[in-house]
């Protein structure tokens, strides 16, 4: 699960450019690491306010993914948007309050 503050998240153009410049072997490792793990079982352990944001034309995650994530995170909100611009605008409207530090389950007990 990624929890990045807005200042850290690259723009779409920067991300696209970095993928195009990447060494193919390194890009393959990144793709396997990013897209193959199955973390569905972790969703029920999320106990922070969660906004699931999805774009109607997302080429990576179809609408069923957002619906699944929303259904498996107790108390989450699902926000659907018609396109990337509307999705970005919705995230910006939420402001900094939507960015919380991530801690693994049980981190408080270990401290």
mmCIF file of C-alpha atoms in Angstrom:
data_model
loop_
_atom_site.group_PDB
_atom_site.id
_atom_site.type_symbol
_atom_site.label_atom_id
_atom_site.label_comp_id
_atom_site.label_asym_id
_atom_site.label_seq_id
_atom_site.Cartn_x
_atom_site.Cartn_y
_atom_site.Cartn_z
ATOM 1 C CA UNK A 1 0.000 0.000 0.000
ATOM 2 C CA UNK A 2 1.420 3.389 -0.948
ATOM 3 C CA UNK A 3 0.846 6.452 1.177
ATOM 4 C CA UNK A 4 2.702 9.375 -0.333
ATOM 5 C CA UNK A 5 2.292 13.031 0.550
ATOM 6 C CA UNK A 6 1.391 15.152 -2.490
ATOM 7 C CA UNK A 7 4.841 16.744 -2.586
ATOM 8 C CA UNK A 8 6.412 13.328 -3.220
ATOM 9 C CA UNK A 9 4.006 12.117 -5.898
ATOM 10 C CA UNK A 10 5.427 12.872 -9.367
ATOM 11 C CA UNK A 11 3.222 14.321 -12.053
ATOM 12 C CA UNK A 12 1.927 11.979 -14.727
ATOM 13 C CA UNK A 13 4.329 13.447 -17.279
ATOM 14 C CA UNK A 14 7.359 12.980 -15.005
ATOM 15 C CA UNK A 15 6.305 9.417 -14.264
ATOM 16 C CA UNK A 16 5.814 8.623 -17.956
ATOM 17 C CA UNK A 17 9.192 10.146 -18.809
ATOM 18 C CA UNK A 18 10.929 8.150 -16.084
ATOM 19 C CA UNK A 19 9.384 4.889 -17.366
ATOM 20 C CA UNK A 20 10.543 5.684 -20.899
ATOM 21 C CA UNK A 21 14.115 6.338 -19.716
ATOM 22 C CA UNK A 22 14.274 3.253 -17.505
ATOM 23 C CA UNK A 23 16.551 0.339 -18.224
ATOM 24 C CA UNK A 24 14.248 -2.487 -19.461
ATOM 25 C CA UNK A 25 15.630 -4.991 -16.933
ATOM 26 C CA UNK A 26 15.046 -2.585 -14.056
ATOM 27 C CA UNK A 27 11.598 -1.693 -15.405
ATOM 28 C CA UNK A 28 10.705 -5.406 -15.472
ATOM 29 C CA UNK A 29 11.686 -5.795 -11.801
ATOM 30 C CA UNK A 30 9.648 -2.686 -10.936
ATOM 31 C CA UNK A 31 6.611 -4.005 -12.819
ATOM 32 C CA UNK A 32 6.763 -7.417 -11.109
ATOM 33 C CA UNK A 33 7.175 -5.795 -7.687
ATOM 34 C CA UNK A 34 4.361 -3.319 -8.281
ATOM 35 C CA UNK A 35 1.735 -5.345 -10.099
ATOM 36 C CA UNK A 36 2.104 -9.007 -9.080
ATOM 37 C CA UNK A 37 1.812 -9.001 -5.264
ATOM 38 C CA UNK A 38 -1.637 -9.857 -3.938
ATOM 39 C CA UNK A 39 -2.424 -7.695 -0.907
ATOM 40 C CA UNK A 40 -6.187 -8.196 -0.816
ATOM 41 C CA UNK A 41 -6.020 -9.872 2.597
ATOM 42 C CA UNK A 42 -4.439 -6.705 4.031
ATOM 43 C CA UNK A 43 -7.479 -4.555 3.224
ATOM 44 C CA UNK A 44 -9.551 -5.753 6.180
ATOM 45 C CA UNK A 45 -6.754 -4.621 8.513
ATOM 46 C CA UNK A 46 -6.911 -0.996 7.389
ATOM 47 C CA UNK A 47 -8.296 0.988 10.310
ATOM 48 C CA UNK A 48 -7.739 4.570 9.154
ATOM 49 C CA UNK A 49 -10.203 6.845 7.374
ATOM 50 C CA UNK A 50 -9.843 5.809 3.742
ATOM 51 C CA UNK A 51 -10.933 7.475 0.534
ATOM 52 C CA UNK A 52 -10.830 5.160 -2.478
ATOM 53 C CA UNK A 53 -10.454 7.394 -5.544
ATOM 54 C CA UNK A 54 -11.009 5.994 -9.003
ATOM 55 C CA UNK A 55 -11.076 7.286 -12.541
ATOM 56 C CA UNK A 56 -13.629 5.913 -15.009
ATOM 57 C CA UNK A 57 -10.986 5.377 -17.701
ATOM 58 C CA UNK A 58 -8.125 3.980 -15.609
ATOM 59 C CA UNK A 59 -6.087 1.686 -17.857
ATOM 60 C CA UNK A 60 -4.468 -0.131 -14.926
ATOM 61 C CA UNK A 61 -7.302 -0.597 -12.443
ATOM 62 C CA UNK A 62 -10.839 -1.166 -13.765
ATOM 63 C CA UNK A 63 -13.869 -0.037 -11.747
ATOM 64 C CA UNK A 64 -14.194 -3.474 -10.168
ATOM 65 C CA UNK A 65 -10.887 -2.884 -8.376
ATOM 66 C CA UNK A 66 -12.123 0.303 -6.697
ATOM 67 C CA UNK A 67 -15.389 -1.391 -5.759
ATOM 68 C CA UNK A 68 -13.502 -4.343 -4.258
ATOM 69 C CA UNK A 69 -11.131 -2.132 -2.250
ATOM 70 C CA UNK A 70 -14.058 -0.030 -0.998
ATOM 71 C CA UNK A 71 -16.059 -3.126 -0.016
ATOM 72 C CA UNK A 72 -13.154 -4.576 1.976
ATOM 73 C CA UNK A 73 -12.005 -1.488 3.912
ATOM 74 C CA UNK A 74 -14.503 -0.888 6.705
ATOM 75 C CA UNK A 75 -15.918 2.627 6.647
ATOM 76 C CA UNK A 76 -14.146 3.662 3.447
ATOM 77 C CA UNK A 77 -15.598 6.156 1.003
ATOM 78 C CA UNK A 78 -15.573 5.585 -2.752
ATOM 79 C CA UNK A 79 -15.151 8.610 -5.003
ATOM 80 C CA UNK A 80 -15.619 7.973 -8.749
ATOM 81 C CA UNK A 81 -14.624 10.527 -11.363
ATOM 82 C CA UNK A 82 -15.119 10.693 -15.147
ATOM 83 C CA UNK A 83 -11.509 11.355 -16.099
ATOM 84 C CA UNK A 84 -7.987 12.049 -14.854
ATOM 85 C CA UNK A 85 -8.520 15.817 -14.535
ATOM 86 C CA UNK A 86 -11.595 15.384 -12.344
ATOM 87 C CA UNK A 87 -9.784 12.751 -10.285
ATOM 88 C CA UNK A 88 -6.811 15.042 -9.629
ATOM 89 C CA UNK A 89 -9.151 17.952 -8.798
ATOM 90 C CA UNK A 90 -11.030 15.795 -6.277
ATOM 91 C CA UNK A 91 -7.798 14.742 -4.574
ATOM 92 C CA UNK A 92 -6.624 18.366 -4.432
ATOM 93 C CA UNK A 93 -9.952 19.475 -2.904
ATOM 94 C CA UNK A 94 -9.457 16.988 -0.094
ATOM 95 C CA UNK A 95 -6.171 18.698 0.726
ATOM 96 C CA UNK A 96 -3.509 17.581 3.194
ATOM 97 C CA UNK A 97 -6.013 16.041 5.603
ATOM 98 C CA UNK A 98 -6.283 12.977 3.382
ATOM 99 C CA UNK A 99 -2.582 12.154 3.706
ATOM 100 C CA UNK A 100 -1.912 10.191 6.854
ATOM 101 C CA UNK A 101 1.300 8.449 7.822
ATOM 102 C CA UNK A 102 1.226 4.734 7.078
ATOM 103 C CA UNK A 103 2.077 2.270 9.803
ATOM 104 C CA UNK A 104 1.933 -1.489 9.514
ATOM 105 C CA UNK A 105 -0.700 -3.285 11.557
ATOM 106 C CA UNK A 106 0.604 -3.895 15.063
ATOM 107 C CA UNK A 107 3.201 -1.111 14.840
ATOM 108 C CA UNK A 108 1.782 0.527 17.988
ATOM 109 C CA UNK A 109 2.136 -2.704 19.955
ATOM 110 C CA UNK A 110 5.770 -3.092 18.923
ATOM 111 C CA UNK A 111 6.715 0.448 19.988
#
